[in-house]
XYZ file of C-alpha atoms in Angstrom:
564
model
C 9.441 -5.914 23.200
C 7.453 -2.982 23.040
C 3.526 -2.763 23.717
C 1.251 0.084 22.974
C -1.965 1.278 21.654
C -3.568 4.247 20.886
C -7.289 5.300 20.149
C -7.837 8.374 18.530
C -10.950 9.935 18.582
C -11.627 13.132 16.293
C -14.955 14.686 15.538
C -15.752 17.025 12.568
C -18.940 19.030 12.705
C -18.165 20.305 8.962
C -20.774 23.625 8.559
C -19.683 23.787 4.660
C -21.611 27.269 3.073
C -19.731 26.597 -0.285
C -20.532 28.049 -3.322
C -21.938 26.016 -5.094
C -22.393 22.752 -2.685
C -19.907 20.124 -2.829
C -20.816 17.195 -0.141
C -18.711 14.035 -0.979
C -17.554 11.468 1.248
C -14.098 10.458 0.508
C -14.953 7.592 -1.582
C -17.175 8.873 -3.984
C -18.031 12.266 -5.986
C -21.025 14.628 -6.234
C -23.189 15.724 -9.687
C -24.434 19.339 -8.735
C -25.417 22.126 -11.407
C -27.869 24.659 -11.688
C -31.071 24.543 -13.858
C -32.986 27.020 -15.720
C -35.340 27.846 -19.016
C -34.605 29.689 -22.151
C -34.652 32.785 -20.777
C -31.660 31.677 -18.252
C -34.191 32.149 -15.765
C -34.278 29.601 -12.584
C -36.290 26.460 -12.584
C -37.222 25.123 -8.948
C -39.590 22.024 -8.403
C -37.345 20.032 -11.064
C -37.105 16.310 -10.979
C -33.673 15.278 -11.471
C -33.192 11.306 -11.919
C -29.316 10.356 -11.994
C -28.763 6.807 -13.375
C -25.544 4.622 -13.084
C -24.510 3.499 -16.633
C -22.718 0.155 -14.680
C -25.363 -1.006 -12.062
C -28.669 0.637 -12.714
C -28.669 2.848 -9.732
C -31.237 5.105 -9.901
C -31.082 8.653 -7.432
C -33.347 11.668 -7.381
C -33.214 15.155 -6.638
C -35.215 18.285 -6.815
C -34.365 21.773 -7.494
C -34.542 24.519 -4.938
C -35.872 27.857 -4.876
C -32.794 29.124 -6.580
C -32.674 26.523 -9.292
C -30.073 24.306 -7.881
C -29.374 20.610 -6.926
C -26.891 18.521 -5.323
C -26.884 14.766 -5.769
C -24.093 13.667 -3.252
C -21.885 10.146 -2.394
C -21.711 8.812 -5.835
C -19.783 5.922 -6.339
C -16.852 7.003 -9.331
C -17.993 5.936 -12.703
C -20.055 7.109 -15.717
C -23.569 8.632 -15.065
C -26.765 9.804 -16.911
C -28.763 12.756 -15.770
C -32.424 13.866 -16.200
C -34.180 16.952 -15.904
C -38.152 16.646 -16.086
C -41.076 19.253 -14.836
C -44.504 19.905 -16.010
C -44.904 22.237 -19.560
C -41.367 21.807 -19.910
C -39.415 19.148 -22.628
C -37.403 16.303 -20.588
C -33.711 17.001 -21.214
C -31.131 14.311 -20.519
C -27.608 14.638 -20.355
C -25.308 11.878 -21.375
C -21.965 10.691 -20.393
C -21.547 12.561 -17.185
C -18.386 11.175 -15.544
C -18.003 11.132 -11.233
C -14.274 10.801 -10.052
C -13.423 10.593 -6.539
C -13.247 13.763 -4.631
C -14.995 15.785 -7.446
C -17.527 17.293 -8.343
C -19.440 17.538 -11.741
C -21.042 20.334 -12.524
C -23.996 19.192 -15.088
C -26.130 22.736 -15.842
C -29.505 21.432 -17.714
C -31.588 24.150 -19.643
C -35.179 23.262 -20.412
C -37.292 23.899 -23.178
C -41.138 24.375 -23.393
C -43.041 21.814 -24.459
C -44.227 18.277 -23.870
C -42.499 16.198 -20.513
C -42.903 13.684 -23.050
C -40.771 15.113 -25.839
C -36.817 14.305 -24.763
C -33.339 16.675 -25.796
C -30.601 14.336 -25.084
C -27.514 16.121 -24.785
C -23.799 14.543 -24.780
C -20.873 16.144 -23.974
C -18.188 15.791 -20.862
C -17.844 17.832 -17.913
C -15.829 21.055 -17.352
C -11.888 20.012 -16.589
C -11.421 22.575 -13.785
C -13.009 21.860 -10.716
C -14.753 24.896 -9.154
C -17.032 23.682 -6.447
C -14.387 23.593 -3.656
C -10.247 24.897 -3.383
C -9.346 21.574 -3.055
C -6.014 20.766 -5.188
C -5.354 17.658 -6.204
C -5.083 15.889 -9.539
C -6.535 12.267 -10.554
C -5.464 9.368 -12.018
C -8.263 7.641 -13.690
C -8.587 3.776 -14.903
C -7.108 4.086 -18.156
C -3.565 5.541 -16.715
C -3.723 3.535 -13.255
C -3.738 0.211 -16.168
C -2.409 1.641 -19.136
C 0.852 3.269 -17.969
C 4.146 0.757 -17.707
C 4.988 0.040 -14.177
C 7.775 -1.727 -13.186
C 6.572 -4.108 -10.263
C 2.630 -2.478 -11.195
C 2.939 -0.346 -7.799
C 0.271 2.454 -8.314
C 2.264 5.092 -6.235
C 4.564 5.403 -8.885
C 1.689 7.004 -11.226
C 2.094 9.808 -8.469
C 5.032 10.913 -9.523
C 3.473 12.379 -12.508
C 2.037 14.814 -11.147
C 2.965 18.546 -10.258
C 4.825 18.569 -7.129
C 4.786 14.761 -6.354
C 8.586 13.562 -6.466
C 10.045 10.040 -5.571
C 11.573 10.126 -2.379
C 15.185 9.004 -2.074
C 16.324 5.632 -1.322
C 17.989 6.458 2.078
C 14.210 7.100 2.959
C 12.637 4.418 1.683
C 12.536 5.096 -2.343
C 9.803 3.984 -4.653
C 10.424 0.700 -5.098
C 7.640 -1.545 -7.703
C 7.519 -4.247 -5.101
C 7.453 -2.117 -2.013
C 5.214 -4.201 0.750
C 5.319 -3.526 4.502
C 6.906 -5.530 6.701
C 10.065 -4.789 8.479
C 12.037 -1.723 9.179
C 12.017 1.802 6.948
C 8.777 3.494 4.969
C 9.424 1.316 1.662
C 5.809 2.041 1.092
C 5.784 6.258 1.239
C 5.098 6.329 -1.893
C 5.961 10.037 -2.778
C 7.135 13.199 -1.546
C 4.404 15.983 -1.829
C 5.483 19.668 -1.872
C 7.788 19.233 0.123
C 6.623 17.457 2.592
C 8.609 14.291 3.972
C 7.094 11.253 2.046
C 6.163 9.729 6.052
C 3.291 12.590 5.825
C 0.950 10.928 3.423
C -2.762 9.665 4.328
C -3.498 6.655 2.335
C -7.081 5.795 2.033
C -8.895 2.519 0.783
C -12.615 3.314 -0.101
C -13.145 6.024 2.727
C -11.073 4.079 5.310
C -7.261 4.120 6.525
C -4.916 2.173 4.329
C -2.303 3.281 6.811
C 1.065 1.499 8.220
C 1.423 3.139 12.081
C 4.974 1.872 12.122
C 6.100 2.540 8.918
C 3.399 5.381 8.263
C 3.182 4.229 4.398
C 0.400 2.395 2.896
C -0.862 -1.562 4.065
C -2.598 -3.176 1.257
C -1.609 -2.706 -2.325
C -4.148 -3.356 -5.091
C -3.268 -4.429 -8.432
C -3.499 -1.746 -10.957
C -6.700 -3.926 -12.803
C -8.524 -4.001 -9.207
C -8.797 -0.317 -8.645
C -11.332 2.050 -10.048
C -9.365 5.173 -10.223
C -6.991 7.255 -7.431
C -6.823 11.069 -6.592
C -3.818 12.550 -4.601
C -5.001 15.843 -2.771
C -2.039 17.821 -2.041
C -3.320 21.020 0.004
C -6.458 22.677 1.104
C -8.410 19.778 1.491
C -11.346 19.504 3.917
C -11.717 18.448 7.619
C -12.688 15.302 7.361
C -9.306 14.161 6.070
C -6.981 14.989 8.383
C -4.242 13.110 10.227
C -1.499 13.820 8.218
C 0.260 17.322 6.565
C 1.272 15.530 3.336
C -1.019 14.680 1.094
C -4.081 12.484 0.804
C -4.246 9.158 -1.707
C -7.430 8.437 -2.017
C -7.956 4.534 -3.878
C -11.033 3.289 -5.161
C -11.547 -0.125 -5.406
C -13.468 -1.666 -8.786
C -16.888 -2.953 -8.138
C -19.186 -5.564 -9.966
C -21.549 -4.100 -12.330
C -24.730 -5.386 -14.780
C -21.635 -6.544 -17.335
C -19.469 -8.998 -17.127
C -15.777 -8.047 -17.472
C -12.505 -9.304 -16.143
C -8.733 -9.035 -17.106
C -5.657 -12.019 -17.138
C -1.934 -10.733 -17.346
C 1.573 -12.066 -17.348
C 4.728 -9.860 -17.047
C 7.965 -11.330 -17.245
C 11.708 -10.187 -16.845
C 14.620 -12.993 -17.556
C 18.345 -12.831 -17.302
C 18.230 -13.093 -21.599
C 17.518 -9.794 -21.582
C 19.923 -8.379 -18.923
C 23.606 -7.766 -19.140
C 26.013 -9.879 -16.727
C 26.721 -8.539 -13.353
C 31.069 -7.039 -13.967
C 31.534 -8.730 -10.244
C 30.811 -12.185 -11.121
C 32.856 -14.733 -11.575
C 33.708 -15.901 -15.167
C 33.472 -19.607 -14.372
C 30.067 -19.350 -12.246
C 27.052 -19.154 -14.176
C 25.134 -15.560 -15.180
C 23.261 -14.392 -11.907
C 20.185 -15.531 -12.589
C 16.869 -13.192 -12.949
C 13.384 -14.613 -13.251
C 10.421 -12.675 -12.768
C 6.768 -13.301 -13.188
C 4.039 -11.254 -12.465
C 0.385 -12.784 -13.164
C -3.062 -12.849 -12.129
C -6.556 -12.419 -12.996
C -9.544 -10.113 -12.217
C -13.402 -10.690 -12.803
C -16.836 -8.315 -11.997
C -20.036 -9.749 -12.603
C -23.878 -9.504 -11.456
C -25.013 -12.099 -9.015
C -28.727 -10.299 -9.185
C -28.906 -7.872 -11.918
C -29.400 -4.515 -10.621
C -29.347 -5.754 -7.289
C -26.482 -7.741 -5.850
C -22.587 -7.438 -7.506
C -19.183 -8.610 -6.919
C -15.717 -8.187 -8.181
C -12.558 -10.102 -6.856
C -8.887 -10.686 -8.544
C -5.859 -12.514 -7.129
C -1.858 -11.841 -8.482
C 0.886 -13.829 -7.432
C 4.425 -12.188 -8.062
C 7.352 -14.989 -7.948
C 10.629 -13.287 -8.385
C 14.399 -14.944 -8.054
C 17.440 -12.954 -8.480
C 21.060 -13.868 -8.071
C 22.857 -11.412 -6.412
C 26.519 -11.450 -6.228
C 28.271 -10.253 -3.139
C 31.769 -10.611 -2.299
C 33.023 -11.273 1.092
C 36.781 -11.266 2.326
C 37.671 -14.714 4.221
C 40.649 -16.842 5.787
C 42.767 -19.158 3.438
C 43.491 -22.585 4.180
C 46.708 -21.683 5.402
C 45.646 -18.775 7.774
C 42.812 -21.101 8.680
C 46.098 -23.353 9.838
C 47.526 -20.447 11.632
C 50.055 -19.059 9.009
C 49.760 -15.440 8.338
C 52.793 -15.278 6.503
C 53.430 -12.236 4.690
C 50.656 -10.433 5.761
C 50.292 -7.637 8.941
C 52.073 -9.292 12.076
C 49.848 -11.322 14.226
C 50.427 -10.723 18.201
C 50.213 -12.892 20.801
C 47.299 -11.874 23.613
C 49.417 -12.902 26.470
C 52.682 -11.632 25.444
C 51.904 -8.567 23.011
C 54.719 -9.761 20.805
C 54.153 -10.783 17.323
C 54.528 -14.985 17.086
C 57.000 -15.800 14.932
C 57.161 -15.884 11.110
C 53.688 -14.704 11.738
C 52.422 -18.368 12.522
C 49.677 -18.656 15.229
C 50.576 -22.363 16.628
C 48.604 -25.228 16.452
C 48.388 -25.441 20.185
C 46.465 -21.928 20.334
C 44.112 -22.055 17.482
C 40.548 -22.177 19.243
C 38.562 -24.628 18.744
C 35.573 -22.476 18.843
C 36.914 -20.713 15.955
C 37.496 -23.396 13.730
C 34.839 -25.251 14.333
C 32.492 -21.628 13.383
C 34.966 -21.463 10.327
C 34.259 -25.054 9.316
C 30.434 -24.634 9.699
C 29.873 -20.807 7.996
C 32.937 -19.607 6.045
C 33.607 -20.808 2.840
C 37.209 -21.272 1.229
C 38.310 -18.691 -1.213
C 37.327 -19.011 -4.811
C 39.187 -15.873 -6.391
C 42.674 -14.272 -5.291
C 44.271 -15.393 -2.309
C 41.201 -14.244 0.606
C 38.098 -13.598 -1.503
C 34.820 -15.221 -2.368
C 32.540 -14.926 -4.576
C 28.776 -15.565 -5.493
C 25.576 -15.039 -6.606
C 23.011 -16.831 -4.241
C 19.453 -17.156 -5.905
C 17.302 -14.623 -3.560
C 13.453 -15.549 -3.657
C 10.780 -13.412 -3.291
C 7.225 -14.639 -3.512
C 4.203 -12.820 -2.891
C 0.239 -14.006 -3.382
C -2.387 -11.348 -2.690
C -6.570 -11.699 -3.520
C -9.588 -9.522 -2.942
C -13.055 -9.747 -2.900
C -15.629 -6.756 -3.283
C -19.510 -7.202 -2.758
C -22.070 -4.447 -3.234
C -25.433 -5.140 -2.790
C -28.679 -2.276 -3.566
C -31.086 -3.375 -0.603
C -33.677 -0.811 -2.125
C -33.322 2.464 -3.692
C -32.588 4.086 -0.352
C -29.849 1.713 1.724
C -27.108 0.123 0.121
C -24.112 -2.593 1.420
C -20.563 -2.623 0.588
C -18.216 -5.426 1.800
C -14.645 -5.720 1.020
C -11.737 -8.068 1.994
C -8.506 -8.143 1.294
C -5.137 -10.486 1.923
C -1.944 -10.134 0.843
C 1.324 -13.208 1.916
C 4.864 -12.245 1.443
C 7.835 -14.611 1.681
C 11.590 -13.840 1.122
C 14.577 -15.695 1.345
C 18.003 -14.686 1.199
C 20.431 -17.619 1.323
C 23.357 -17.797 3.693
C 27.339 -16.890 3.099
C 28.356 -16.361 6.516
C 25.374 -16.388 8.336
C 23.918 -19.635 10.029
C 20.492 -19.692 8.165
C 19.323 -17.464 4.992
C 17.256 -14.163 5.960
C 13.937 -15.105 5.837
C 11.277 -12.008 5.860
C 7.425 -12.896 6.225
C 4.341 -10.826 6.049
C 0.480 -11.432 6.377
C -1.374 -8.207 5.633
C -5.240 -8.285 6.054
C -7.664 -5.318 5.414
C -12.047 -5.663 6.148
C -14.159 -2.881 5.544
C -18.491 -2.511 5.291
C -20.378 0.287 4.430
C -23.707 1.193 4.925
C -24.917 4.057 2.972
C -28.790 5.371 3.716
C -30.686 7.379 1.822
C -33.173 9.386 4.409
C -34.040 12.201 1.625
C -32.936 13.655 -1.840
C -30.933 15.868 0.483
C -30.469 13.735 3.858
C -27.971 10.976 3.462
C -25.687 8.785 5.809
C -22.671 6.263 5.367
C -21.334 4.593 8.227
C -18.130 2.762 7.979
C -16.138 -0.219 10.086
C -12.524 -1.130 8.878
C -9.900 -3.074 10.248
C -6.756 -3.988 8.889
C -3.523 -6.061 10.346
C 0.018 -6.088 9.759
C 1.600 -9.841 10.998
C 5.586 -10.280 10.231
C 8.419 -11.936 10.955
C 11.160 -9.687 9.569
C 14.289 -11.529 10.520
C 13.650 -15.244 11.585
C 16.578 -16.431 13.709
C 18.265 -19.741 13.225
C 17.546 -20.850 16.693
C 21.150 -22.703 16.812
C 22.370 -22.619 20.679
C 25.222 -20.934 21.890
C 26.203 -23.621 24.071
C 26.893 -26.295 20.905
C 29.686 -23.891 19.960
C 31.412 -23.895 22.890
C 30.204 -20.188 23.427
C 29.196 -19.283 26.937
C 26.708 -16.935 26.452
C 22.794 -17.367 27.558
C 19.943 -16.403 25.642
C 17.255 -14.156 26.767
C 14.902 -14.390 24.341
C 13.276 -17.591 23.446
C 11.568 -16.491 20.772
C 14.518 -14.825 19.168
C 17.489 -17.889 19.853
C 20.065 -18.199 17.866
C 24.147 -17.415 17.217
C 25.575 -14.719 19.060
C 26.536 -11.481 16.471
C 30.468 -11.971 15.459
C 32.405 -9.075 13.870
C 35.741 -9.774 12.988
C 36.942 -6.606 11.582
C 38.361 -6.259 7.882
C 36.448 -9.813 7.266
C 33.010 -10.975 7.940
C 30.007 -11.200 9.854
C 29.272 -14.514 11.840
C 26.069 -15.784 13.856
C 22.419 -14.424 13.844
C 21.620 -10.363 13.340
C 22.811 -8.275 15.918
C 19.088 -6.586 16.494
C 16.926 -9.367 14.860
C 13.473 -7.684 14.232
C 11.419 -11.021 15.174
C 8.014 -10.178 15.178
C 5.393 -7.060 14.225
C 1.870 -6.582 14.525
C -0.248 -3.839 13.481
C -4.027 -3.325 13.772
C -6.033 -0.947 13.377
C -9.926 -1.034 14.191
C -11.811 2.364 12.461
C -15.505 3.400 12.925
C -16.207 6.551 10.859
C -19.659 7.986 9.745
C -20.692 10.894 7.481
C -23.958 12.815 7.706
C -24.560 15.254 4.471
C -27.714 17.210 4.545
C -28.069 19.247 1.253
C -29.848 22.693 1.032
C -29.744 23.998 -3.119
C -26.242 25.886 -2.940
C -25.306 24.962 0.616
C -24.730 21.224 2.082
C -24.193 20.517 5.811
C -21.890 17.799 6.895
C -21.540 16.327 10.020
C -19.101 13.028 11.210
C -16.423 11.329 13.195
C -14.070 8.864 13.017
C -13.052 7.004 15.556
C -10.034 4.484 15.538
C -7.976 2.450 18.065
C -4.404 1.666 16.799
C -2.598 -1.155 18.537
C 1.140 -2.065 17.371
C 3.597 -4.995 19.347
C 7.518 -4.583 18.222
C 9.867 -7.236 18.620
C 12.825 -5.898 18.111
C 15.332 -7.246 20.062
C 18.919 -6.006 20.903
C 21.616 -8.428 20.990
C 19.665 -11.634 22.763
C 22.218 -14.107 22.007
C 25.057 -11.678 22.701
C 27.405 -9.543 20.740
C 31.414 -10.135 19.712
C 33.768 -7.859 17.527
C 37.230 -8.496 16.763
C 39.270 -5.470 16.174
C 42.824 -6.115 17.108
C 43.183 -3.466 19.231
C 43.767 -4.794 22.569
């Protein structure tokens, strides 16, 4: 076993002079533009009022000496946007859309006449993003739900982007019902230009979504519980960091002032899917069930004030999958080897005769391990045959509160739990291969408004990682006539047997027992916004703790060769 922890500690003192500002914390987005009159000349003193179209959410801003505003850490979503100032018509722009990570430039030109008299202009914002060189491309609500995906695993959206490849199997692949738990970086997701797909940041509302064994992502979402994703893949600012891949950044859905929810079913059968060539004729088709359901739901509790959003999927998969496995006759079980390569004798060296191991020096050890694990051929004379229903089932909910203390501080709560359980039944082994997983993620978020141009979020996350990745059959050594101690209680079972050109007997050679990952994360983000410039100031701090239980050979190790 294996015990460690690390804290990391990094601080970014962020002096951004962009051109114009851009101040978002990795969450949310940022409405900036640049006002002015019909004569294209600059308009300070401006009100600017930016309303959320889902909760009500009203912020404010005021142009500066050069004409320019910044409204920062803007939850993703569709936005309305005021201009108002004194001999001057009220204009209001319509339909203004925040993504993660981005920033959208709304330019307002006022006309003289009446505060009271309104121009309401619609239209979207500019495609290219020019407030910072950050690259990256997003994936918004309608793809992240829209798009087929086979097991609804997000990362695969990735792939459709410039750059972003799936990573090959040998290194972990891009599986739909990749989940963390024992060995190899199932969860990667992608490789980025380049880079090796264990280089990728995956973040969770601001926080770290990250596996520090695995180095893919914890907690997957369901494609109806998140908001929208972006996938930065160079140049991106300091307060990142960690990794030299890229960065997925996930928003979570929220509640809003309208009710709206989702229910879905997705099913594969064996109907539908041709018969494996390697099963047996006389055995039934492998079978193949698969259903994927679940439910999501965002409501008010207090209308303007208080929402929440939660969803739960359950994923219940069985699959038969045929495997072949070369074993001992009933005759060779007996001793006779007849006609096959010549059997020696251990004490002589000479081959016994007509290849017949006597009854006298069969082991009794061996048959009774024969009798117990290895089945009797059902096709040619040494082979066998089947297609053992493997289960996987997998249950995972969420629950999001965000509550609008006042038009200055605001709450966000979010938890998150996710149970894995699979089974894969025995042929040779003692016990089937049972894999289990508990994954957990918490995070708050306090956001305070000090000034149009003053803001702070702080941040606490924690998520945990708890699996058994191989559970041993905790059968004794001893009953089997096997003199071999064990030397891990927690990881008892059948010593490893290799007999060469055959099969495998007892419990796992390494059997990965247990895993736990936590990691506790403090971060907070200070943006102070001056017309074209924004200062920003933060740190994150995080203590990473991981115990591996990965044991090698506890219950001893055996392989049968025939060399002497």
């Amino acid at each position: 076993m294996r015990r460690s922890w690390m804290t990391a500690l990094t601080l970014v003192a962020a002096l951004a002079w962009l051109l114009p500002a851009a101040a978002h914390a990795q969450a949310t987005g940022t409405i900036s533009g640049l006002v002015t009159d019909e004569s294209s000349a600059v308009l300070p003193g401006v009100t600017i009022e930016v309303l959320s179209n889902a909760t009500g959410l009203v912020r404010t801003a005021v142009t500066a000496a050069d004409g320019f505003y910044t409204v920062p850490l803007l939850a993703p979503g569709r936005y309305q946007v005021k201009g108002s100032l004194s001999g001057f018509r009220t204009v209001v722009r319509e339909g203004v859309v925040v993504s993660v990570s981005e920033t959208a430039r709304v330019d307002l030109r006022l006309q003289v006449g009446e505060v009271t008299e309104n121009v309401t202009v619609v239209g979207e914002s500019p495609l290219v993003e020019t407030s910072h060189a950050t690259m990256g491309i997003l994936i918004d609500e309608k793809k992240v739900v829209e798009l087929p995906l086979n097991g609804r695993n997000f990362t695969q959206l990735g792939t459709l982007i410039p750059g972003v490849v799936a990573p090959p199997g040998a290194l972990g692949g891009q599986a739909g019902d990749a989940t963390p738990g024992g060995f190899g970086n199932v969860t990667g997701g992608f490789n980025v230009n380049g880079m090796r797909n264990q280089s990728n940041n995956f973040l969770l509302d601001g926080t770290s979504n990250n596996d520090t064994f695995n180095t893919g992502f914890v907690l997957r979402p369901p494609p109806d519980a998140i908001q929208e994703f972006k996938i930065l893949t160079h140049s991106y600012s300091a307060e990142y960091g960690r990794s030299a891949g890229s960065v997925v950044n996930v928003v979570t859905k929220s509640g809003s002032n309208e009710w709206h929810g989702a229910a879905w079913e997705f099913n594969r059968d064996e109907a539908l899917e041709a018969r494996n060539v390697f099963a047996l004729a006389n055995q039934p088709k492998p079978k193949l069930k698969q259903n994927q359901f679940g439910g999501s739901l965002g409501a008010p509790i207090v209308r303007n004030t208080l929402f929440a959003f939660g969803y739960y999927e359950g994923f219940r998969n069985t699959r038969g999958t045929t495997t072949t496995v070369t074993v001992l006759s009933e005759a060779q079980r007996n001793g006779n080897f007849a006609g096959g390569a010549a059997i020696r004798d251990p004490l002589t060296g000479q081959p016994f005769p007509g290849n017949v191991i006597p009854a006298s020096r069969l082991s009794p050890i061996a048959q009774m391990l024969l009798k117990d694990f290895v089945p009797l051929p059902n096709t040619g004379s040494n082979r066998y045959t089947a297609s053992p229903d493997v289960g996987d089932d997998r249950d995972q909910f969420g629950i999001r509160l965000d509550y609008q203390m006042s038009q200055n501080h605001s709450l966000l709560g979010r938890y998150m739990r996710s149970q894995t359980e699979r089974v894969t039944p025995p042929i040779t082994t003692p016990i089937a291969q049972i894999s289990k997983a508990t994954l957990q993620d918490v995070m708050l978020s306090d956001t305070y408004i000090f000034s149009s141009s003053a803001i702070n979020v702080a941040r606490f996350a924690y998520n945990r990682i708890y699996a058994n990745p191989a559970v041993t059959s905790g059968l004794k050594n001893a009953d089997y006539g096997i003199n071999v101690p064990h030397n891990v209680a927690q990881a008892t079972g059948l010593a490893s047997m290799l007999i060469s050109g055959f099969f495998t007997l007892g419990d796992s050679q390494q059997p990965f027992v247990e895993r736990v990952n936590e990691v506790f994360q403090f971060t907070d983000d200070f943006t102070w916004a001056t017309g074209r410039h924004s200062w920003k100031f933060g740190f994150d701090v995080r203590r990473e703790h991981m115990v591996i239980a990965f044991i090698n050979r506890p219950n001893g190790d055996f392989t049968f060769n025939g060399v002497q």
